[in-house]
Amino acid sequence: MEKPDEGYGEWEELVGAALLGTDRRRGAGPAGSPESLLDAAAVHAVRRRAGLRPAAAAARPGPAPRDPRPQPPEAARRRLAQLLAGRAGRPGGSGGGRGSAPDLTELLPQWLATAGRHGYRAPEALVPALLDAARARTDLRPQALALAGTRGLWLARLNPEWRFALRGGAGGAGELPEVTDTAGVERLWQEGLFAERVALLGAVRAHEPAAAQRLLATTWTTERAEDRLMFLDSLRQGLSDADEPFLEAALDDRSRNVRATAAELLSALTRSALAGRMAGRALACVGPHGVTPPAECDAGMLRDGVVERPPAGRGERAWWLGQLVESAPLSCWRERFGGLDAAQIVALPVAAGEGWAEELHAAWCRAAVRQRDARWSRALLGPPSASPAVGPGTASLAERAKLLETLPDGERAQWVAEFIRAHGLSEAFQLLGVCVVPWAGALGRAVVEALESAREAGSYPWSFSGVMGLAERCLDPAEAGLLEALTASAQDPPDASPGAAAYWSEAFQRLAATLRLRATMLAELTPA
């Protein structure tokens, strides 16, 4: 058998001839022409490979754990394979459009979410493709890993490209011990993968919050900072006053991010000691007679999570004021303002010359979101017909979207529908993103009517492509009938962009086709 270094000089001759050219190395070695060079290289490569000693065989992996969940129906399995392959079959559209066929890749998140609600597992043959999709698209990871389940984790241990799944959170953590199995819980907590530990902590917390705290405390001081942050963040689910002692101790953690998260969670507990301390500071700054921001950021404020240095362009005192107000319980303001309710307090004038009104209202918005206070959110949103620029709370549509999330689903959809009728779709994209899917009733009709109005007005069609894409994923499939009359081609309005009518027709055809496909897809996932 050839030793590893035998023939090395001959191989070097071949490499040199390839680099310099056979015409310059003619007669040197076996490579007299390009063809003979390639032949010699092929023979030499076979000789080298044939002479290698085989490595010791690795241990065969054990079988994948059993996943007791049922597979989706056969038609749904075929649909998943099609979605993972991304075979949209879209022809090129006119006017820069995307064609009239549905974009299958954008329907994958909805398929995964629906399959998860039905309690299905991924078909074995599709688990690798599912992991590839989760690697490429982080938005798919939680649902994809949950569907892949124990087999997904088993495969992830064998392929470095899928190692992200081992630290991917609760999704795909596989079978957990019964929360009443003390020994099993302790063993997995000490020895399990990060994803398994996160899932275990959530399961124990759902069963007995105090037990989850005790479990977390056993390893808290030895956990990595990023893991402590993730574990602490998991306490948002089911947060209660019983969590206060643990969170108060975390204010002294060596990680700044852990301290900040602990302070944020404590401020959401409106009866906590931290919330009381913040209320005292905020009430000293804001009252019926004006606003006086803090003059310094003392040690107590720093421990309670106040960040001392403001971002670029922000004044220090305004920055500190906002953090105090957003962390104070909203209930403290009623007494401070003589019994006024939230809407009356928000409507009070603030000395404009000092520039504190915007900072104060923005902080109240953040407090309403953090404390999930629907009354304050309504007051800060104001009527949907009012222009965002003159709203009582904030002109930021991102902040208004967060406020809307604190309202009941039906009220949120109705508010956004009225906003669209008053202001159109251009300003509503972020607001639509927080509405519960599918958009039905008044909200669905408002979106379709606004799109029709934009077409009739000769609006620049490509500026609505984002809303169109969102509508394809979110409109109730039952609204497909409303779109049939809009799919026909029409002449461009006099002032419209060239090709606008063809674009709108194509976009409405794609929207209607996507809604019909979604209806079929959901029916396929329904258990027999």
Short mmCIF file of C-alpha atoms in Angstrom, two decimals:
data_model
loop_
_atom_site.label_atom_id
_atom_site.label_comp_id
_atom_site.label_asym_id
_atom_site.label_seq_id
_atom_site.Cartn_x
_atom_site.Cartn_y
_atom_site.Cartn_z
CA MET A 1 0.00 0.00 0.00
CA GLU A 2 1.24 3.45 -0.88
CA LYS A 3 2.56 5.53 1.97
CA PRO A 4 0.97 8.97 2.40
CA ASP A 5 4.09 10.78 1.05
CA GLU A 6 4.78 8.51 -1.92
CA GLY A 7 4.04 10.10 -5.27
CA TYR A 8 4.09 13.57 -3.69
CA GLY A 9 6.78 14.80 -6.09
CA GLU A 10 4.82 13.60 -9.10
CA TRP A 11 1.72 15.40 -7.84
CA GLU A 12 3.75 18.60 -7.43
CA GLU A 13 4.90 18.28 -11.04
CA LEU A 14 1.26 18.02 -12.18
CA VAL A 15 0.27 21.05 -10.09
CA GLY A 16 3.17 23.08 -11.50
CA ALA A 17 2.24 22.17 -15.08
CA ALA A 18 -1.36 23.14 -14.45
CA LEU A 19 -0.36 26.52 -13.01
CA LEU A 20 2.30 27.44 -15.57
CA GLY A 21 0.73 25.80 -18.64
CA THR A 22 1.73 22.61 -20.43
CA ASP A 23 3.43 24.57 -23.21
CA ARG A 24 5.94 25.98 -20.69
CA ARG A 25 6.45 22.65 -18.89
CA ARG A 26 6.35 20.36 -21.94
CA GLY A 27 8.45 17.32 -21.42
CA ALA A 28 8.47 17.70 -17.66
CA GLY A 29 6.79 14.69 -16.14
CA PRO A 30 3.87 12.86 -17.69
CA ALA A 31 1.94 15.93 -18.76
CA GLY A 32 2.92 16.63 -22.35
CA SER A 33 -0.46 18.09 -23.37
CA PRO A 34 -3.56 19.42 -21.59
CA GLU A 35 -5.37 16.12 -22.19
CA SER A 36 -2.52 14.01 -20.81
CA LEU A 37 -2.25 16.36 -17.83
CA LEU A 38 -5.87 15.75 -16.92
CA ASP A 39 -5.51 12.00 -17.46
CA ALA A 40 -2.45 11.85 -15.22
CA ALA A 41 -4.16 13.92 -12.53
CA ALA A 42 -7.17 11.60 -12.57
CA VAL A 43 -5.00 8.47 -12.29
CA HIS A 44 -2.95 10.00 -9.49
CA ALA A 45 -6.07 11.07 -7.56
CA VAL A 46 -7.48 7.53 -7.75
CA ARG A 47 -4.16 6.05 -6.56
CA ARG A 48 -4.02 8.43 -3.58
CA ARG A 49 -7.60 7.70 -2.52
CA ALA A 50 -7.23 3.95 -2.98
CA GLY A 51 -4.15 3.96 -0.75
CA LEU A 52 -5.81 5.69 2.20
CA ARG A 53 -6.45 3.60 5.26
CA PRO A 54 -10.10 3.79 6.34
CA ALA A 55 -10.76 5.64 9.56
CA ALA A 56 -12.33 3.93 12.53
CA ALA A 57 -16.09 3.84 12.21
CA ALA A 58 -17.95 6.26 14.44
CA ALA A 59 -20.50 4.94 16.86
CA ARG A 60 -23.88 4.51 15.23
CA PRO A 61 -26.35 7.04 16.64
CA GLY A 62 -29.26 5.70 18.59
CA PRO A 63 -32.71 5.79 17.08
CA ALA A 64 -34.65 9.05 17.11
CA PRO A 65 -37.00 9.40 20.08
CA ARG A 66 -40.61 8.56 19.40
CA ASP A 67 -42.93 11.48 18.72
CA PRO A 68 -46.48 10.47 19.70
CA ARG A 69 -48.19 13.31 17.85
CA PRO A 70 -50.13 12.45 14.68
CA GLN A 71 -48.95 13.36 11.20
CA PRO A 72 -51.03 15.82 9.16
CA PRO A 73 -53.46 14.36 6.61
CA GLU A 74 -51.90 13.24 3.34
CA ALA A 75 -53.04 16.27 1.34
CA ALA A 76 -51.53 18.57 3.98
CA ARG A 77 -48.24 16.64 3.85
CA ARG A 78 -48.07 17.15 0.11
CA ARG A 79 -48.81 20.83 0.61
CA LEU A 80 -45.99 21.18 3.14
CA ALA A 81 -43.54 19.59 0.70
CA GLN A 82 -44.67 22.08 -1.94
CA LEU A 83 -44.32 25.05 0.42
CA LEU A 84 -40.86 23.98 1.57
CA ALA A 85 -39.75 23.61 -2.03
CA GLY A 86 -41.05 27.11 -2.72
CA ARG A 87 -42.60 26.13 -6.05
CA ALA A 88 -44.69 29.22 -6.62
CA GLY A 89 -44.88 28.83 -10.39
CA ARG A 90 -45.17 32.56 -10.87
CA PRO A 91 -44.87 33.96 -14.36
CA GLY A 92 -43.23 37.32 -14.73
CA GLY A 93 -45.78 40.03 -14.13
CA SER A 94 -46.35 43.14 -16.17
CA GLY A 95 -45.37 46.53 -14.94
CA GLY A 96 -42.83 45.15 -12.46
CA GLY A 97 -45.41 43.02 -10.62
CA ARG A 98 -44.86 39.59 -9.11
CA GLY A 99 -47.26 37.75 -11.40
CA SER A 100 -50.78 36.61 -10.61
CA ALA A 101 -49.90 33.23 -9.02
CA PRO A 102 -49.71 32.97 -5.20
CA ASP A 103 -46.33 33.16 -3.51
CA LEU A 104 -46.18 29.80 -1.76
CA THR A 105 -43.16 30.63 0.42
CA GLU A 106 -45.15 33.35 2.19
CA LEU A 107 -47.85 30.84 3.14
CA LEU A 108 -45.44 28.56 5.01
CA PRO A 109 -45.68 30.43 8.36
CA GLN A 110 -49.47 30.12 8.30
CA TRP A 111 -49.29 26.40 7.49
CA LEU A 112 -46.89 25.83 10.41
CA ALA A 113 -49.03 27.84 12.83
CA THR A 114 -52.20 25.96 11.88
CA ALA A 115 -50.44 22.59 12.09
CA GLY A 116 -49.19 23.53 15.54
CA ARG A 117 -52.70 24.38 16.72
CA HIS A 118 -53.87 20.95 15.54
CA GLY A 119 -51.03 19.25 17.43
CA TYR A 120 -49.39 17.64 14.40
CA ARG A 121 -45.77 16.52 14.01
CA ALA A 122 -43.68 16.93 10.89
CA PRO A 123 -43.59 14.00 8.46
CA GLU A 124 -40.26 12.21 8.91
CA ALA A 125 -39.12 12.72 5.33
CA LEU A 126 -39.66 16.48 5.55
CA VAL A 127 -37.83 17.15 8.82
CA PRO A 128 -34.49 17.92 7.06
CA ALA A 129 -36.14 20.40 4.69
CA LEU A 130 -37.97 21.94 7.63
CA LEU A 131 -34.70 22.45 9.51
CA ASP A 132 -33.13 23.99 6.40
CA ALA A 133 -36.04 26.41 6.16
CA ALA A 134 -35.71 27.31 9.84
CA ARG A 135 -31.97 27.92 9.37
CA ALA A 136 -32.63 30.28 6.46
CA ARG A 137 -35.58 32.13 8.04
CA THR A 138 -35.44 32.99 11.72
CA ASP A 139 -39.13 33.98 11.68
CA LEU A 140 -39.99 30.32 11.06
CA ARG A 141 -37.84 28.85 13.81
CA PRO A 142 -40.19 28.61 16.81
CA GLN A 143 -43.02 26.96 14.86
CA ALA A 144 -40.74 24.88 12.63
CA LEU A 145 -38.79 23.48 15.58
CA ALA A 146 -41.99 22.74 17.46
CA LEU A 147 -43.29 20.80 14.45
CA ALA A 148 -39.94 18.99 13.99
CA GLY A 149 -40.08 17.94 17.64
CA THR A 150 -37.79 15.24 19.01
CA ARG A 151 -36.69 14.09 15.55
CA GLY A 152 -35.58 17.62 14.73
CA LEU A 153 -33.36 17.75 17.81
CA TRP A 154 -32.02 14.27 17.08
CA LEU A 155 -30.99 15.35 13.57
CA ALA A 156 -29.61 18.69 14.80
CA ARG A 157 -27.08 16.83 16.95
CA LEU A 158 -25.77 15.08 13.80
CA ASN A 159 -25.46 18.07 11.45
CA PRO A 160 -23.47 21.19 12.44
CA GLU A 161 -25.60 23.34 10.11
CA TRP A 162 -28.64 22.61 12.29
CA ARG A 163 -27.01 23.22 15.64
CA PHE A 164 -29.06 26.42 16.00
CA ALA A 165 -31.99 24.17 16.92
CA LEU A 166 -30.20 23.06 20.08
CA ARG A 167 -30.35 26.62 21.41
CA GLY A 168 -33.55 27.62 19.72
CA GLY A 169 -35.76 28.13 22.78
CA ALA A 170 -38.74 26.00 23.69
CA GLY A 171 -39.60 24.98 20.14
CA GLY A 172 -38.65 21.45 19.33
CA ALA A 173 -37.52 20.62 22.84
CA GLY A 174 -39.12 17.22 22.60
CA GLU A 175 -40.69 15.17 25.35
CA LEU A 176 -40.30 16.55 28.86
CA PRO A 177 -40.66 14.70 32.13
CA GLU A 178 -43.88 15.12 34.02
CA VAL A 179 -43.64 18.27 36.10
CA THR A 180 -44.51 16.17 39.17
CA ASP A 181 -41.50 13.90 38.50
CA THR A 182 -39.07 15.71 40.77
CA ALA A 183 -36.08 13.54 39.91
CA GLY A 184 -36.72 13.74 36.16
CA VAL A 185 -37.15 17.51 36.27
CA GLU A 186 -33.97 17.95 38.27
CA ARG A 187 -31.98 15.67 35.95
CA LEU A 188 -33.09 17.45 32.78
CA TRP A 189 -32.52 20.87 34.35
CA GLN A 190 -28.94 19.91 35.24
CA GLU A 191 -28.05 17.96 32.09
CA GLY A 192 -30.43 19.02 29.31
CA LEU A 193 -29.85 21.16 26.25
CA PHE A 194 -30.67 24.83 26.52
CA ALA A 195 -33.86 24.45 24.46
CA GLU A 196 -34.99 21.61 26.70
CA ARG A 197 -34.28 23.62 29.85
CA VAL A 198 -36.22 26.63 28.57
CA ALA A 199 -39.19 24.40 27.73
CA LEU A 200 -38.93 22.65 31.09
CA LEU A 201 -38.88 25.94 32.98
CA GLY A 202 -42.00 27.07 31.10
CA ALA A 203 -43.81 23.80 31.84
CA VAL A 204 -42.94 23.90 35.54
CA ARG A 205 -43.93 27.56 35.76
CA ALA A 206 -47.31 26.86 34.17
CA HIS A 207 -47.88 24.12 36.78
CA GLU A 208 -46.47 25.86 39.85
CA PRO A 209 -44.76 29.26 39.54
CA ALA A 210 -42.99 28.96 42.87
CA ALA A 211 -41.45 25.63 41.81
CA ALA A 212 -40.05 27.26 38.67
CA GLN A 213 -38.41 29.94 40.78
CA ARG A 214 -36.88 27.34 43.07
CA LEU A 215 -35.58 25.41 40.06
CA LEU A 216 -34.05 28.52 38.53
CA ALA A 217 -32.43 29.49 41.81
CA THR A 218 -30.50 26.19 42.02
CA THR A 219 -28.26 27.12 39.09
CA TRP A 220 -28.74 30.87 38.75
CA THR A 221 -25.28 31.94 39.90
CA THR A 222 -23.52 29.48 37.58
CA GLU A 223 -25.49 30.24 34.42
CA ARG A 224 -23.97 32.28 31.59
CA ALA A 225 -25.16 35.89 31.37
CA GLU A 226 -27.04 35.34 28.09
CA ASP A 227 -28.76 32.27 29.57
CA ARG A 228 -29.72 34.15 32.73
CA LEU A 229 -31.25 36.81 30.51
CA MET A 230 -33.31 34.24 28.57
CA PHE A 231 -34.47 32.47 31.72
CA LEU A 232 -35.42 35.78 33.31
CA ASP A 233 -37.28 36.81 30.18
CA SER A 234 -39.33 33.60 30.38
CA LEU A 235 -40.84 34.91 33.63
CA ARG A 236 -42.94 37.35 31.59
CA GLN A 237 -45.40 34.51 31.10
CA GLY A 238 -47.52 34.40 34.22
CA LEU A 239 -45.66 37.28 35.90
CA SER A 240 -47.09 37.89 39.37
CA ASP A 241 -46.30 39.58 42.68
CA ALA A 242 -44.78 36.29 43.87
CA ASP A 243 -41.89 36.93 41.46
CA GLU A 244 -40.89 40.17 43.17
CA PRO A 245 -38.29 38.82 45.64
CA PHE A 246 -36.40 36.99 42.90
CA LEU A 247 -36.53 39.98 40.55
CA GLU A 248 -35.52 42.41 43.29
CA ALA A 249 -32.41 40.31 43.94
CA ALA A 250 -31.67 40.29 40.20
CA LEU A 251 -31.32 44.10 40.32
CA ASP A 252 -27.85 43.43 41.72
CA ASP A 253 -26.86 40.98 38.97
CA ARG A 254 -23.42 41.42 37.40
CA SER A 255 -24.96 41.66 33.90
CA ARG A 256 -26.34 45.04 32.89
CA ASN A 257 -28.91 43.42 30.55
CA VAL A 258 -30.16 41.13 33.32
CA ARG A 259 -30.51 44.11 35.68
CA ALA A 260 -32.43 46.09 33.05
CA THR A 261 -34.82 43.20 32.36
CA ALA A 262 -35.42 42.65 36.09
CA ALA A 263 -36.25 46.34 36.51
CA GLU A 264 -38.63 46.28 33.56
CA LEU A 265 -40.48 43.24 34.92
CA LEU A 266 -40.71 44.79 38.38
CA SER A 267 -42.16 47.99 36.96
CA ALA A 268 -44.89 45.88 35.31
CA LEU A 269 -45.80 44.66 38.82
CA THR A 270 -47.52 47.87 39.84
CA ARG A 271 -47.53 46.93 43.55
CA SER A 272 -43.83 46.11 43.71
CA ALA A 273 -41.37 48.08 45.81
CA LEU A 274 -39.55 49.24 42.67
CA ALA A 275 -42.80 50.55 41.17
CA GLY A 276 -43.41 52.45 44.40
CA ARG A 277 -39.93 53.96 44.34
CA MET A 278 -40.38 55.01 40.72
CA ALA A 279 -43.79 56.50 41.51
CA GLY A 280 -42.27 58.66 44.24
CA ARG A 281 -39.63 59.97 41.86
CA ALA A 282 -42.07 60.54 38.99
CA LEU A 283 -44.64 62.32 41.17
CA ALA A 284 -41.92 64.67 42.38
CA CYS A 285 -41.27 65.65 38.76
CA VAL A 286 -44.79 65.88 37.26
CA GLY A 287 -47.89 67.55 38.64
CA PRO A 288 -50.77 69.91 37.87
CA HIS A 289 -48.45 72.90 37.90
CA GLY A 290 -45.83 71.66 35.47
CA VAL A 291 -42.90 69.37 34.86
CA THR A 292 -39.53 69.50 36.60
CA PRO A 293 -37.20 66.72 35.42
CA PRO A 294 -34.65 65.23 37.82
CA ALA A 295 -31.43 67.17 38.17
CA GLU A 296 -29.23 64.07 38.53
CA CYS A 297 -29.24 60.30 38.18
CA ASP A 298 -28.37 59.06 41.67
CA ALA A 299 -27.28 55.61 42.82
CA GLY A 300 -30.81 54.55 43.72
CA MET A 301 -32.07 55.37 40.22
CA LEU A 302 -29.19 53.43 38.69
CA ARG A 303 -29.96 50.32 40.76
CA ASP A 304 -33.62 50.54 39.76
CA GLY A 305 -32.72 50.29 36.09
CA VAL A 306 -32.44 53.93 35.00
CA VAL A 307 -29.84 54.23 32.23
CA GLU A 308 -27.66 57.23 32.94
CA ARG A 309 -26.29 58.13 29.51
CA PRO A 310 -28.91 59.14 26.92
CA PRO A 311 -28.71 58.21 23.23
CA ALA A 312 -27.36 60.76 20.80
CA GLY A 313 -29.61 63.77 20.41
CA ARG A 314 -31.45 63.35 23.73
CA GLY A 315 -30.99 65.59 26.73
CA GLU A 316 -30.03 63.93 30.01
CA ARG A 317 -32.89 65.31 32.11
CA ALA A 318 -35.55 64.48 29.52
CA TRP A 319 -34.07 60.98 29.20
CA TRP A 320 -34.21 60.40 32.97
CA LEU A 321 -37.73 61.83 33.20
CA GLY A 322 -39.05 59.45 30.57
CA GLN A 323 -37.59 56.42 32.34
CA LEU A 324 -39.11 57.42 35.68
CA VAL A 325 -42.58 58.04 34.24
CA GLU A 326 -42.68 54.84 32.17
CA SER A 327 -41.77 52.78 35.26
CA ALA A 328 -44.32 54.37 37.61
CA PRO A 329 -47.76 52.76 38.06
CA LEU A 330 -50.33 54.62 35.97
CA SER A 331 -52.72 54.44 38.90
CA CYS A 332 -50.61 57.00 40.78
CA TRP A 333 -51.57 59.85 38.44
CA ARG A 334 -55.29 59.97 39.27
CA GLU A 335 -54.70 61.27 42.82
CA ARG A 336 -51.84 63.50 41.67
CA PHE A 337 -54.22 65.26 39.24
CA GLY A 338 -57.16 65.63 41.59
CA GLY A 339 -59.21 62.57 40.59
CA LEU A 340 -59.11 63.12 36.82
CA ASP A 341 -59.32 60.03 34.62
CA ALA A 342 -56.75 59.01 32.01
CA ALA A 343 -58.37 60.86 29.09
CA GLN A 344 -58.63 64.08 31.11
CA ILE A 345 -55.04 63.85 32.33
CA VAL A 346 -53.69 63.27 28.83
CA ALA A 347 -55.69 66.25 27.53
CA LEU A 348 -54.18 68.66 30.09
CA PRO A 349 -51.83 71.26 28.60
CA VAL A 350 -48.13 70.98 29.39
CA ALA A 351 -45.87 74.02 29.26
CA ALA A 352 -44.87 73.86 25.59
CA GLY A 353 -41.95 76.20 25.94
CA GLU A 354 -40.04 73.71 28.06
CA GLY A 355 -40.55 70.88 25.54
CA TRP A 356 -41.63 68.28 28.10
CA ALA A 357 -45.08 67.44 26.67
CA GLU A 358 -43.81 65.05 24.00
CA GLU A 359 -41.47 63.30 26.44
CA LEU A 360 -44.19 62.92 29.07
CA HIS A 361 -46.82 61.55 26.70
CA ALA A 362 -44.36 59.14 25.08
CA ALA A 363 -43.43 57.83 28.54
CA TRP A 364 -47.10 57.34 29.40
CA CYS A 365 -47.45 55.36 26.16
CA ARG A 366 -44.63 53.05 27.17
CA ALA A 367 -46.14 52.64 30.63
CA ALA A 368 -49.55 51.75 29.18
CA VAL A 369 -47.94 49.09 26.98
CA ARG A 370 -45.82 47.66 29.80
CA GLN A 371 -48.71 47.57 32.27
CA ARG A 372 -51.26 46.41 29.65
CA ASP A 373 -53.59 49.23 30.68
CA ALA A 374 -56.38 49.48 28.07
CA ARG A 375 -57.93 52.63 29.59
CA TRP A 376 -54.73 54.62 29.26
CA SER A 377 -54.12 53.17 25.80
CA ARG A 378 -57.53 54.41 24.61
CA ALA A 379 -56.81 57.84 26.05
CA LEU A 380 -53.41 58.06 24.40
CA LEU A 381 -54.64 56.75 21.04
CA GLY A 382 -57.53 59.18 20.81
CA PRO A 383 -60.21 58.81 18.12
CA PRO A 384 -59.07 56.97 14.97
CA SER A 385 -60.32 59.81 12.78
CA ALA A 386 -57.82 62.26 14.33
CA SER A 387 -54.54 62.80 12.49
CA PRO A 388 -51.61 60.98 14.11
CA ALA A 389 -49.68 64.26 14.06
CA VAL A 390 -52.12 65.86 16.51
CA GLY A 391 -53.01 62.77 18.56
CA PRO A 392 -53.04 63.05 22.35
CA GLY A 393 -50.28 60.50 22.90
CA THR A 394 -47.69 60.07 20.17
CA ALA A 395 -47.37 60.65 16.46
CA SER A 396 -45.28 57.48 16.11
CA LEU A 397 -47.24 54.76 14.33
CA ALA A 398 -44.96 52.16 15.93
CA GLU A 399 -45.94 53.39 19.40
CA ARG A 400 -49.61 53.52 18.42
CA ALA A 401 -49.38 49.92 17.20
CA LYS A 402 -48.06 48.87 20.62
CA LEU A 403 -50.92 50.70 22.34
CA LEU A 404 -53.42 48.91 20.13
CA GLU A 405 -52.05 45.55 21.27
CA THR A 406 -53.39 46.22 24.77
CA LEU A 407 -56.98 46.50 23.48
CA PRO A 408 -59.34 43.53 23.01
CA ASP A 409 -59.09 41.93 19.55
CA GLY A 410 -62.45 43.18 18.28
CA GLU A 411 -61.95 46.74 19.50
CA ARG A 412 -58.46 46.81 17.97
CA ALA A 413 -59.74 45.69 14.56
CA GLN A 414 -62.60 48.21 14.64
CA TRP A 415 -60.22 51.07 15.56
CA VAL A 416 -57.86 50.21 12.68
CA ALA A 417 -60.78 49.88 10.23
CA GLU A 418 -61.96 53.38 11.13
CA PHE A 419 -58.40 54.68 10.88
CA ILE A 420 -58.09 53.25 7.36
CA ARG A 421 -61.37 54.84 6.28
CA ALA A 422 -60.18 58.19 7.58
CA HIS A 423 -56.54 58.14 6.46
CA GLY A 424 -56.15 55.37 3.87
CA LEU A 425 -53.68 52.50 3.82
CA SER A 426 -50.42 54.40 3.52
CA GLU A 427 -50.38 55.23 7.23
CA ALA A 428 -51.91 51.95 8.38
CA PHE A 429 -49.29 49.33 7.50
CA GLN A 430 -47.81 49.03 11.01
CA LEU A 431 -51.26 49.15 12.61
CA LEU A 432 -52.48 46.27 10.44
CA GLY A 433 -49.53 44.19 11.61
CA VAL A 434 -50.94 43.97 15.16
CA CYS A 435 -54.47 42.97 14.14
CA VAL A 436 -55.56 39.40 14.73
CA VAL A 437 -55.50 37.20 11.63
CA PRO A 438 -57.63 36.64 9.66
CA TRP A 439 -58.87 40.16 8.99
CA ALA A 440 -62.61 39.74 8.81
CA GLY A 441 -65.72 41.88 9.04
CA ALA A 442 -65.25 45.63 9.11
CA LEU A 443 -61.45 45.45 8.96
CA GLY A 444 -61.37 43.15 5.92
CA ARG A 445 -63.89 45.32 4.07
CA ALA A 446 -62.00 48.50 4.95
CA VAL A 447 -58.76 47.09 3.50
CA VAL A 448 -60.39 45.95 0.24
CA GLU A 449 -62.28 49.23 -0.17
CA ALA A 450 -59.12 51.25 0.47
CA LEU A 451 -57.21 49.25 -2.16
CA GLU A 452 -60.03 49.81 -4.64
CA SER A 453 -60.05 53.54 -3.87
CA ALA A 454 -56.29 53.73 -4.37
CA ARG A 455 -56.63 52.12 -7.79
CA GLU A 456 -59.48 54.40 -8.84
CA ALA A 457 -57.53 57.46 -7.70
CA GLY A 458 -54.65 56.52 -9.99
CA SER A 459 -52.27 56.10 -7.04
CA TYR A 460 -48.76 54.89 -7.72
CA PRO A 461 -49.46 51.14 -7.50
CA TRP A 462 -46.08 49.85 -6.36
CA SER A 463 -46.28 51.89 -3.16
CA PHE A 464 -49.03 49.50 -2.02
CA SER A 465 -47.08 46.29 -2.69
CA GLY A 466 -46.33 45.87 1.03
CA VAL A 467 -49.99 46.13 2.00
CA MET A 468 -50.90 43.77 -0.83
CA GLY A 469 -48.41 41.20 0.44
CA LEU A 470 -49.75 41.54 3.98
CA ALA A 471 -53.33 41.21 2.72
CA GLU A 472 -52.45 37.98 0.91
CA ARG A 473 -51.42 36.45 4.23
CA CYS A 474 -53.95 38.07 6.54
CA LEU A 475 -57.29 38.74 4.82
CA ASP A 476 -60.07 36.31 5.66
CA PRO A 477 -60.35 33.85 2.75
CA ALA A 478 -64.09 34.53 2.81
CA GLU A 479 -63.34 38.00 1.41
CA ALA A 480 -62.18 36.50 -1.92
CA GLY A 481 -65.63 37.15 -3.39
CA LEU A 482 -65.22 40.91 -2.84
CA LEU A 483 -62.16 40.87 -5.09
CA GLU A 484 -63.61 39.17 -8.15
CA ALA A 485 -64.91 42.40 -9.65
CA LEU A 486 -61.52 44.06 -9.12
CA THR A 487 -59.49 41.51 -11.07
CA ALA A 488 -60.61 42.66 -14.51
CA SER A 489 -58.19 44.82 -16.46
CA ALA A 490 -59.11 48.47 -16.96
CA GLN A 491 -57.73 51.51 -18.74
CA ASP A 492 -55.14 53.60 -16.93
CA PRO A 493 -56.68 56.74 -15.36
CA PRO A 494 -55.52 59.96 -17.05
CA ASP A 495 -52.97 60.87 -14.38
CA ALA A 496 -51.89 57.32 -13.47
CA SER A 497 -48.47 55.80 -14.00
CA PRO A 498 -48.13 53.85 -17.28
CA GLY A 499 -49.14 50.25 -16.74
CA ALA A 500 -50.82 50.98 -13.39
CA ALA A 501 -54.16 49.42 -14.38
CA ALA A 502 -52.47 46.19 -15.48
CA TYR A 503 -50.49 46.08 -12.24
CA TRP A 504 -53.61 46.55 -10.10
CA SER A 505 -55.49 43.88 -12.05
CA GLU A 506 -52.61 41.44 -11.67
CA ALA A 507 -52.25 42.20 -7.97
CA PHE A 508 -55.97 41.67 -7.32
CA GLN A 509 -55.84 38.39 -9.27
CA ARG A 510 -52.95 37.21 -7.12
CA LEU A 511 -54.72 38.32 -3.93
CA ALA A 512 -57.92 36.47 -4.85
CA ALA A 513 -55.98 33.34 -5.89
CA THR A 514 -54.00 33.39 -2.65
CA LEU A 515 -57.16 33.65 -0.53
CA ARG A 516 -58.66 30.67 -2.34
CA LEU A 517 -55.45 28.70 -1.87
CA ARG A 518 -55.37 29.55 1.84
CA ALA A 519 -58.93 28.30 2.22
CA THR A 520 -57.93 25.01 0.58
CA MET A 521 -54.78 24.77 2.68
CA LEU A 522 -56.68 25.23 5.95
CA ALA A 523 -59.25 22.65 4.90
CA GLU A 524 -56.46 20.16 4.17
CA LEU A 525 -55.12 20.59 7.69
CA THR A 526 -58.47 19.96 9.35
CA PRO A 527 -58.44 16.54 11.06
CA ALA A 528 -60.67 13.96 9.44
#
